[in-house]
Short mmCIF file of C-alpha atoms and ligand atoms in Angstrom, two decimals:
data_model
loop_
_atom_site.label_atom_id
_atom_site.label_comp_id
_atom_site.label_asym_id
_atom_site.label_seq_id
_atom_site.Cartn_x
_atom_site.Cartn_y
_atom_site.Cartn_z
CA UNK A 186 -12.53 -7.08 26.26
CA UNK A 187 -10.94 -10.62 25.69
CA UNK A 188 -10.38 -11.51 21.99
CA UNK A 189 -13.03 -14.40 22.59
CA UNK A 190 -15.40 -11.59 23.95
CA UNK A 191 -14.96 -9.14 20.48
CA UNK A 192 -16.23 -11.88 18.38
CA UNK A 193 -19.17 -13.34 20.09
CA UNK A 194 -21.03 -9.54 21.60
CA UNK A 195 -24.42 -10.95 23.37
CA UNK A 196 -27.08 -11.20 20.80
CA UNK A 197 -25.00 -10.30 17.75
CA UNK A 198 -24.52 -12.62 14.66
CA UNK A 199 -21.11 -12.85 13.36
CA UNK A 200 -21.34 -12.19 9.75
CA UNK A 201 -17.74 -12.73 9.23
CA UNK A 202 -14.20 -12.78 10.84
CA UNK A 203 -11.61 -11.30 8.38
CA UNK A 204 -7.47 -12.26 9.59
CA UNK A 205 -5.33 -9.39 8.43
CA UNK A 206 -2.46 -11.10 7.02
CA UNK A 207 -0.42 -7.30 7.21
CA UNK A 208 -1.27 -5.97 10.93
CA UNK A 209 -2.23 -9.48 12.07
CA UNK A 210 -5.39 -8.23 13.54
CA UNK A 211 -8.58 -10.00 13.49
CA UNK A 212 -12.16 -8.18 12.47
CA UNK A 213 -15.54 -9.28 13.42
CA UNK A 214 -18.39 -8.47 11.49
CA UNK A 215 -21.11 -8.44 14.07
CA UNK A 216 -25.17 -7.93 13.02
CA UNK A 217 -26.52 -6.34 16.58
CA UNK A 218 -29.32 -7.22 17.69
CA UNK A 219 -30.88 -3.60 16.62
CA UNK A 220 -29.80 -4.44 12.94
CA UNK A 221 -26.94 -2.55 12.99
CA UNK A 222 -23.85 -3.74 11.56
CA UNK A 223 -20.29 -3.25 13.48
CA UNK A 224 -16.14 -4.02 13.23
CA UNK A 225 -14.79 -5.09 16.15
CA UNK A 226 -10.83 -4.87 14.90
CA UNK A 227 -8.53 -6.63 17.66
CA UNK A 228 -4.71 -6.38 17.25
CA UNK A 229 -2.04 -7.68 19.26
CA UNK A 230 0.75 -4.75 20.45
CA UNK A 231 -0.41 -2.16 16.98
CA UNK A 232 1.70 -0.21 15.28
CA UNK A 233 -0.64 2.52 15.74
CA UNK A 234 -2.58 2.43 19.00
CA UNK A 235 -7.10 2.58 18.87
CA UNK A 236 -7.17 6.01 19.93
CA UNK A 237 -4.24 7.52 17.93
CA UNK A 238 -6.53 5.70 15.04
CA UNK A 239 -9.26 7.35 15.99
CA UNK A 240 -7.92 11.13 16.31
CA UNK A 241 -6.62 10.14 12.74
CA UNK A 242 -9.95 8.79 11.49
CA UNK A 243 -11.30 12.15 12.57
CA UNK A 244 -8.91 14.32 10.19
CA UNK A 245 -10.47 12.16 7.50
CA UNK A 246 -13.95 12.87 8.46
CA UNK A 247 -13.71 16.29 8.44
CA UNK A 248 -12.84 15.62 4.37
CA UNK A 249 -14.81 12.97 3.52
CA UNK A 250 -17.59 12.91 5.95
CA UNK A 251 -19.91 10.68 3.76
CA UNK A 252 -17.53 8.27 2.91
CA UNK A 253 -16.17 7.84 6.35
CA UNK A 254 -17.94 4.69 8.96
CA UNK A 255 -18.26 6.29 12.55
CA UNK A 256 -15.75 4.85 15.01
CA UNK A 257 -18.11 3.75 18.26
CA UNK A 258 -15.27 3.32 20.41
CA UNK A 259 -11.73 1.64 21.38
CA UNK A 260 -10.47 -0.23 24.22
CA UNK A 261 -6.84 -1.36 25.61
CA UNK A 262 -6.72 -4.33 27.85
CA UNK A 263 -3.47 -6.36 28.20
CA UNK A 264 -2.07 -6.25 24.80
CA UNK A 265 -4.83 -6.47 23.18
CA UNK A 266 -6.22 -3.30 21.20
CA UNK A 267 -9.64 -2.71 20.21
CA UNK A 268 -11.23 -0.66 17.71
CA UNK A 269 -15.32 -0.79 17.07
CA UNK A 270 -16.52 1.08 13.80
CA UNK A 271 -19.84 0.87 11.91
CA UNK A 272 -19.54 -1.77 9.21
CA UNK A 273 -21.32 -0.37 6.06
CA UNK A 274 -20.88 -3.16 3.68
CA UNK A 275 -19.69 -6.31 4.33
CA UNK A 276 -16.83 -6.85 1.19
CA UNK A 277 -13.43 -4.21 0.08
CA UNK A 278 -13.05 -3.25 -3.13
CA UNK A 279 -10.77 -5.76 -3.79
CA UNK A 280 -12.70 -8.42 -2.53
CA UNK A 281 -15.59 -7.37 -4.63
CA UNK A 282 -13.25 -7.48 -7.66
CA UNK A 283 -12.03 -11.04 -6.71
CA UNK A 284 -15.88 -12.33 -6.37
CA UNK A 285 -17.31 -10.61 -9.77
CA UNK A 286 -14.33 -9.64 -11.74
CA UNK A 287 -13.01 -6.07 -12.46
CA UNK A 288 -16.57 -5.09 -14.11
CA UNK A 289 -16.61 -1.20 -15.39
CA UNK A 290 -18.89 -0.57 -11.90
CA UNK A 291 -15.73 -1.39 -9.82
CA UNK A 292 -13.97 0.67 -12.02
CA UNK A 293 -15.92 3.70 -11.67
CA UNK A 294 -16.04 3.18 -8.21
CA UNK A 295 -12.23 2.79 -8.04
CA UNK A 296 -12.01 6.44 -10.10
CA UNK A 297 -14.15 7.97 -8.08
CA UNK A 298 -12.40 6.99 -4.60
CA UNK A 299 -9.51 8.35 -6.41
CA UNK A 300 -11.06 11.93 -7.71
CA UNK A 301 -12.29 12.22 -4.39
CA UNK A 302 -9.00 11.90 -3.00
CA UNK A 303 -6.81 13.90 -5.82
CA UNK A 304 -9.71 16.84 -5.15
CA UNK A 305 -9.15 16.53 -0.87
CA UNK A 306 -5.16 16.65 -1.86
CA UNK A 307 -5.41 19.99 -4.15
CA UNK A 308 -7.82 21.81 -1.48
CA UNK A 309 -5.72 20.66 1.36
CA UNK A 310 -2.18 21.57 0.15
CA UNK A 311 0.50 23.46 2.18
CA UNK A 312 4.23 24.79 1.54
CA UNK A 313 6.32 23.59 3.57
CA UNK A 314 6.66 19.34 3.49
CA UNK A 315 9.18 18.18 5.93
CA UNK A 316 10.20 14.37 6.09
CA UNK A 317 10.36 14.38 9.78
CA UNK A 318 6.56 15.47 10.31
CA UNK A 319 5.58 13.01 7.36
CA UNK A 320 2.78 10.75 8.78
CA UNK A 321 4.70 7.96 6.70
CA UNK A 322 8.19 8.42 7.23
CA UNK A 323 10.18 6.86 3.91
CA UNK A 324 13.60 6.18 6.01
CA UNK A 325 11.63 4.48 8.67
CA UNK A 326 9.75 2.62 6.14
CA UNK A 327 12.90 1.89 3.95
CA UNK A 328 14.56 0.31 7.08
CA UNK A 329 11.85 -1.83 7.90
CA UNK A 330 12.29 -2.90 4.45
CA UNK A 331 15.04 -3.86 4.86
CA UNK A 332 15.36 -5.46 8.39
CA UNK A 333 12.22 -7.89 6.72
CA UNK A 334 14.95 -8.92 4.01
CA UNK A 335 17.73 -9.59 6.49
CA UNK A 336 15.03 -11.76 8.64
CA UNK A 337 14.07 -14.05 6.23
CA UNK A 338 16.58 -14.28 3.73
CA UNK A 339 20.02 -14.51 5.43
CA UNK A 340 19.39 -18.02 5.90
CA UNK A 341 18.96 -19.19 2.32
CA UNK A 342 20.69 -16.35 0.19
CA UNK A 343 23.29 -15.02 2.95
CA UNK A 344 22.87 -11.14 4.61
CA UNK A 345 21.85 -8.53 1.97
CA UNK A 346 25.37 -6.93 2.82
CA UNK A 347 27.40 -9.65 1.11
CA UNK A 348 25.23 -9.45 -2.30
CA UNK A 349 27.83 -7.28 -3.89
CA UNK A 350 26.88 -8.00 -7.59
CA UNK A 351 22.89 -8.65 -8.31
CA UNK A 352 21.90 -10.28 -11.65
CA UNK A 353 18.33 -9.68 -13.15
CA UNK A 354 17.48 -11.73 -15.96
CA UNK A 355 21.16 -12.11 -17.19
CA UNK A 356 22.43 -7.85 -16.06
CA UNK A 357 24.21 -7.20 -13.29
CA UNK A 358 22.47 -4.06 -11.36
CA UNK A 359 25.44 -3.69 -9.08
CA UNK A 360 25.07 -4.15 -5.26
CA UNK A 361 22.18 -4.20 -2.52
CA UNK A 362 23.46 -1.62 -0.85
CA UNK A 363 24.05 0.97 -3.48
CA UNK A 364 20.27 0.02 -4.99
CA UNK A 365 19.15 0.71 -0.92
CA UNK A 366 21.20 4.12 -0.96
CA UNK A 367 19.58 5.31 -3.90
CA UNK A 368 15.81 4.16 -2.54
CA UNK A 369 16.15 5.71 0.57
CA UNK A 370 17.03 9.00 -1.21
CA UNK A 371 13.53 10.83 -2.50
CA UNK A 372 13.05 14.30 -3.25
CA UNK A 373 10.56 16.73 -1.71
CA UNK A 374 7.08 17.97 -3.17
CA UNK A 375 6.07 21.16 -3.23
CA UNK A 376 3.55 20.75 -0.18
CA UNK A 377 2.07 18.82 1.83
CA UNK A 378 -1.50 17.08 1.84
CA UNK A 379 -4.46 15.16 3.48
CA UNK A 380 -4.86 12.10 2.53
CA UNK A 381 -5.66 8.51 4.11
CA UNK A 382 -2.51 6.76 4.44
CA UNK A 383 -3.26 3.27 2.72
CA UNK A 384 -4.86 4.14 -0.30
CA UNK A 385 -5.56 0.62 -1.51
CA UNK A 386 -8.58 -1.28 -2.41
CA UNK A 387 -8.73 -3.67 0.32
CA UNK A 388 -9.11 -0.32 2.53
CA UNK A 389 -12.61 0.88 0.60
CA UNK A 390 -15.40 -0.82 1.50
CA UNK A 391 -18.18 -0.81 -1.06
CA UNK A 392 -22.37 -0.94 -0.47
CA UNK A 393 -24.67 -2.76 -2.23
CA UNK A 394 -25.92 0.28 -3.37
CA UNK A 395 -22.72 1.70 -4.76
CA UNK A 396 -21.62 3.70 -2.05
CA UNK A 397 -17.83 3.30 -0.95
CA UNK A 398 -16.30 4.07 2.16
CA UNK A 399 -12.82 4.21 3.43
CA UNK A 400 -11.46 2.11 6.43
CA UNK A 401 -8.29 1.57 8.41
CA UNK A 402 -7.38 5.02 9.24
CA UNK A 403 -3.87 4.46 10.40
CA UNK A 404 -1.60 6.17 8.77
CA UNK A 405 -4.14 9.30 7.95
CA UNK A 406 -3.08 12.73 8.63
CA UNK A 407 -2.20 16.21 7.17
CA UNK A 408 1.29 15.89 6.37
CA UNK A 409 1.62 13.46 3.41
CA UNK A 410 3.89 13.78 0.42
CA UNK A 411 1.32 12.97 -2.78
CA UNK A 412 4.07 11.01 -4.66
CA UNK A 413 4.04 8.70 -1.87
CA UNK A 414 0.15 8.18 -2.21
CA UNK A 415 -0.06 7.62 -5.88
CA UNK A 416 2.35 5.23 -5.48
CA UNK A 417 0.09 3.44 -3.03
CA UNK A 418 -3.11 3.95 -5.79
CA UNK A 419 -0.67 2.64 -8.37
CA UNK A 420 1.92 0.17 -6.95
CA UNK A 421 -1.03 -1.75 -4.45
CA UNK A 422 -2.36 -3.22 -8.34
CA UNK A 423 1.24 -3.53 -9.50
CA UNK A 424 2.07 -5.98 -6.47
CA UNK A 425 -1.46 -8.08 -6.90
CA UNK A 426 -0.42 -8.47 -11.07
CA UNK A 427 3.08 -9.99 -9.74
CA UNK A 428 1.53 -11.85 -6.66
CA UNK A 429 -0.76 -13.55 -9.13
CA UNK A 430 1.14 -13.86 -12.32
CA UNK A 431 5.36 -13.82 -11.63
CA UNK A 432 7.48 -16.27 -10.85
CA UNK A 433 11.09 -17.03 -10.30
CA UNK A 434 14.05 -18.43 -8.72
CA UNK A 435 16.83 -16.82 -6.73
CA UNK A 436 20.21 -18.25 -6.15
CA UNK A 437 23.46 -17.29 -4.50
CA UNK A 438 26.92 -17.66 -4.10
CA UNK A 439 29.15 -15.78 -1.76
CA UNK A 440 29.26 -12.13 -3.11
CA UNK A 441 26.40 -12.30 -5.86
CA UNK A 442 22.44 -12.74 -5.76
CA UNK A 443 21.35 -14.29 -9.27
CA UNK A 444 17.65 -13.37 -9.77
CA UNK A 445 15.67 -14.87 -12.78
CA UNK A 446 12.36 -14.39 -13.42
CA UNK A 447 8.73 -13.06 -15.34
CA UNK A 448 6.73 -10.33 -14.72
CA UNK A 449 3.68 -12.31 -16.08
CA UNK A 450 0.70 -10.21 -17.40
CA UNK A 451 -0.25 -7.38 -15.35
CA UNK A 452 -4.20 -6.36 -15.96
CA UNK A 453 -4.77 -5.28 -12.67
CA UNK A 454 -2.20 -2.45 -13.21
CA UNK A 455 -3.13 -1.70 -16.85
CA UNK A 456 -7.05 -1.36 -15.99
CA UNK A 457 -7.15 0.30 -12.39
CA UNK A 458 -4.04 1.94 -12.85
CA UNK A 459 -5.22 4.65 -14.94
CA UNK A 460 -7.10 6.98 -12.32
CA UNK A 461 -3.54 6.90 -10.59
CA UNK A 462 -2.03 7.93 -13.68
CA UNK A 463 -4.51 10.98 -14.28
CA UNK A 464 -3.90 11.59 -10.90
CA UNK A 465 -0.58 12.16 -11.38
CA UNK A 466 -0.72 14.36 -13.80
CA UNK A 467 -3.14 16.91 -12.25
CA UNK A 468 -0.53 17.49 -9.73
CA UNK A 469 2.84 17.19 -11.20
CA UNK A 470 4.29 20.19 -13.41
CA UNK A 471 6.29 20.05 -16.26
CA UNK A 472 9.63 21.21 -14.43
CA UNK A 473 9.37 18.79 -11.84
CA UNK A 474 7.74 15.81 -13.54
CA UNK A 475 10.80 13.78 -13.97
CA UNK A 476 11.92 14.23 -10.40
CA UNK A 477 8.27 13.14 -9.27
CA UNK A 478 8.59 10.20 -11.59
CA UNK A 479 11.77 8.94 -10.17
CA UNK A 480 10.32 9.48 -6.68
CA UNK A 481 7.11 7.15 -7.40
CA UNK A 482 9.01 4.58 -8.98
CA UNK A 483 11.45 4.73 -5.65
CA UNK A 484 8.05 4.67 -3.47
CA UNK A 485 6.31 1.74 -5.80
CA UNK A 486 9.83 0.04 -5.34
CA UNK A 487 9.56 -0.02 -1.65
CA UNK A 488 6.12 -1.09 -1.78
CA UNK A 489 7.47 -4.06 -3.38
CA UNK A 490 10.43 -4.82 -0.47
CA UNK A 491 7.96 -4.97 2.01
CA UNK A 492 5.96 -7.66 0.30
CA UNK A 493 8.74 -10.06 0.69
CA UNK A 494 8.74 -11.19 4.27
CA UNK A 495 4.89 -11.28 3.43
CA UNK A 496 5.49 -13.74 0.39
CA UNK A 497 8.47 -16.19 2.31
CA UNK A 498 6.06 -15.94 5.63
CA UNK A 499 3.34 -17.80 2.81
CA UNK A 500 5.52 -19.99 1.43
CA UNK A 501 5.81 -18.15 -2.22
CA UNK A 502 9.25 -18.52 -2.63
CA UNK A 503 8.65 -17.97 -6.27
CA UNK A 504 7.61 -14.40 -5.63
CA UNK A 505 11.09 -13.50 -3.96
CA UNK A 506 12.78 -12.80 -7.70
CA UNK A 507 10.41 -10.78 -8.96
CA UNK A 508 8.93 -8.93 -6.43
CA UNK A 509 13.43 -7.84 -5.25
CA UNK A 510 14.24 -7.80 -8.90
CA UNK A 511 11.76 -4.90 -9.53
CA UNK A 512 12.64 -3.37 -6.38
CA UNK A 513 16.09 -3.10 -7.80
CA UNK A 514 14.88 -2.28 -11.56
CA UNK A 515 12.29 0.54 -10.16
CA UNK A 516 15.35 2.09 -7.96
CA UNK A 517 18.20 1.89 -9.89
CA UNK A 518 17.47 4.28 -13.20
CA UNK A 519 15.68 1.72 -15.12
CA UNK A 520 11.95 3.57 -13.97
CA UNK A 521 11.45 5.07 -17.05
CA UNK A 522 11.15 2.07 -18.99
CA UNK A 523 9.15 0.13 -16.30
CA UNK A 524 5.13 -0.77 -16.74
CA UNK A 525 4.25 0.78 -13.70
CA UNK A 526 5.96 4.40 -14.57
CA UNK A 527 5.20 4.12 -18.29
CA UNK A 528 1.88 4.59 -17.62
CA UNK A 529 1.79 7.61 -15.52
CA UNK A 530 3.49 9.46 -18.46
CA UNK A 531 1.03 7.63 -21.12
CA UNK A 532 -1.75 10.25 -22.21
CA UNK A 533 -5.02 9.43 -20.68
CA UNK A 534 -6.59 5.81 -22.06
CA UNK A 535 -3.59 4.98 -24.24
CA UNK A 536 -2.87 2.20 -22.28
CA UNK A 537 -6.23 0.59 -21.92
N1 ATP B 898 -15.60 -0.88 9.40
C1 ATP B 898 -15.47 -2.00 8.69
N2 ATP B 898 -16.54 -2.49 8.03
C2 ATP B 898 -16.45 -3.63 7.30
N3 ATP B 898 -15.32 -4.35 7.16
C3 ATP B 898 -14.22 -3.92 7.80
C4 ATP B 898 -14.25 -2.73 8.60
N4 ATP B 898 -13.01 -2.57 9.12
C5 ATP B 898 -12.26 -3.59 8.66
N5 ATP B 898 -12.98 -4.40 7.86
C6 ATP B 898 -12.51 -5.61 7.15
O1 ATP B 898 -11.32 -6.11 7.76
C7 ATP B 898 -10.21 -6.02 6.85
C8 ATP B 898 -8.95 -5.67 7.62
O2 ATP B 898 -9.18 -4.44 8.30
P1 ATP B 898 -8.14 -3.23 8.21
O3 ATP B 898 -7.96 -2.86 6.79
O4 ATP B 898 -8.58 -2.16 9.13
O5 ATP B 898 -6.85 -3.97 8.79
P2 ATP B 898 -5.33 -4.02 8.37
O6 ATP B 898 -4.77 -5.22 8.96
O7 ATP B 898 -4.71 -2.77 8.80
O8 ATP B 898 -5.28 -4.11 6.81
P3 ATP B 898 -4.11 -3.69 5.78
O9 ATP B 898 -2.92 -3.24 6.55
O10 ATP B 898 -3.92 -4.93 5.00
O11 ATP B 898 -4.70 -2.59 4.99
C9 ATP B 898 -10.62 -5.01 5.80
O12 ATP B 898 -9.95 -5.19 4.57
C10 ATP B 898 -12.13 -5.26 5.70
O13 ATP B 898 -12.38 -6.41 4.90
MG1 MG B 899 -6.50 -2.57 5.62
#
């Protein structure tokens, strides 16, 4: 199937063609003939091939069957990889918020995708998490992270390596490669879980008639450490507040990075960061809460990193300070005091 052939299916009306700015694939949203709708998902050399997507979309299904569109098949021809799912709505969560605004309907559907989730990770836990059978591996990710930095900063701001003093807002935070050695290092939970790998709300799709339904299977599987996927439910609103609202400048000189910049307001966080929170807290214990805390503020950090190449790529040059600077902060012992972690400890609605 040619990439002019998945968007124009005989007899089908294209509804909509959505370009993934983080895969780079392309989705058609094709009304069949029959009334049916479909996603025809075409990527160029994936990360994660059609079919290993769809043995991973059916560990979700056996969890949440209702909430889970039907893959109708996958194809590989030349580069090109194909995935065709049913479509049951037409708009993500977060698109929906962007159109209408974060009304308290989004917001119940937001907790509920959560609840669902928290209740799939409690019934599906297991002893025993290893970081080598982790179906997100944090070194891999970390070093992604960082190869994304070296690409498209060395040329303005010289190679990571040489930033050997980093100032945030006026404090030196020492260097980038002691604040990388301390984000690569996380501890381990107590089990493992199932859980849909990209817990964000561009990944739920949501019906007109209130139903929501989880898409882009990925990184799904049985062996995933929970911290890691609150800080996805958390840290996805976290990096929308600073893509909208912060703004900087970074500077350097030979052996120090000088990062100044705002956080901005961060409502997106403070509203639809609260099921994360509770979720949090029905699975941490008190002995290991600090440890768990230090290990989602390490995860949130990386989510951060590996918006940068993202932001340059776009032209946001702005977003470079704030989105490294709270890499560093989130990493490098300040976590405690940080919006994002504050919150997870703050008893339910006192942050509201
Ligand atoms: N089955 C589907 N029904 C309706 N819309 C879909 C479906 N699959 C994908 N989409 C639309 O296409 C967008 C991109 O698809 P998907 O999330 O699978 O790709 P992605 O590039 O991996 O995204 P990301 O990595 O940013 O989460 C979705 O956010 C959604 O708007
Ligand atoms: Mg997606």
């Amino acid at each position: 199937m040619s990439r002019h052939e998945a968007g124009s299916q005989a007899g089908s009306l294209l509804l909509r063609t959505i370009r993934s700015g983080t895969s780079g694939a392309e989705v058609f949203l094709l009304r069949q003939p029959g009334g049916a709708t479909v996603a025809t998902k075409v990527t160029r050399n994936p990360r994660v091939s059609s079919s290993v997507q769809a043995q991973r979309h059916a560990v979700m299904a056996k969890h949440f069957a209702s909430h889970t569109p039907a893959v109708l098949g996958t194809a590989t021809e030349a580069a090109l990889d194909v995935i065709v799912t049913a479509a049951p709505a037409v708009w993500s969560l977060d698109e929906a918020i962007a159109r209408v605004g974060p009304t308290p309907e989004l917001y119940l559907i937001w907790q509920d995708v959560v609840n669902t989730l928290v209740t799939v990770w409690r019934s599906t836990a297991e002893p025993g998490f290893d970081p080598t059978r982790a179906t997100r591996n944090h070194d891999l990710r970390c070093r992604r992270g960082h190869q994304g930095l070296e690409d498209v900063l060395t040329t303005d701001l010289g190679p990571p390596s040489r930033w050997l003093s980093i100032m945030i807002n006026g404090s030196d935070m020492g260097s980038w490669f002691r604040a990388f050695e301390q984000l690569l290092v996380v501890g381990r939970p107590d089990s493992h879980i199932t859980c849909h790998g990209d817990p964000h709300a561009g990944n739920v799709l949501v019906a007109s008639d209130g139903t929501w339904h989880l898409i882009d299977w990925e990184w799904s599987g049985d062996h995933h450490d929970w911290r890691m996927m609150v800080s996805h439910l958390l840290g996805s609103w976290y990096v929308r507040d600073l893509l909208d609202h912060a703004s900087g400048t970074a500077s350097a000189t030979p052996d120090r990075l000088v990062l100044d910049y705002a956080i901005g307001e961060t409502p997106r966080l403070r509203q639809f960061g609260i099921p994360a929170a509770d979720a949090f807290r029905r699975m941490t214990t008190p002995a290991r809460t600090e440890q768990d805390l230090s290990d989602v503020a390490r995860y949130v950090a990386l989510l951060l990193l590996r918006e940068i190449p993202r932001a340059v790529l776009a032209g946001r040059r702005h977003l470079i300070a704030p989105l490294l600077g709270e890499c560093i902060r989130l990493t490098t012992g300040e976590h405690s005091n940080h919006p994002a972690i504050r919150l997870l400890k703050a008893p339910v609605g006192a942050a509201r």
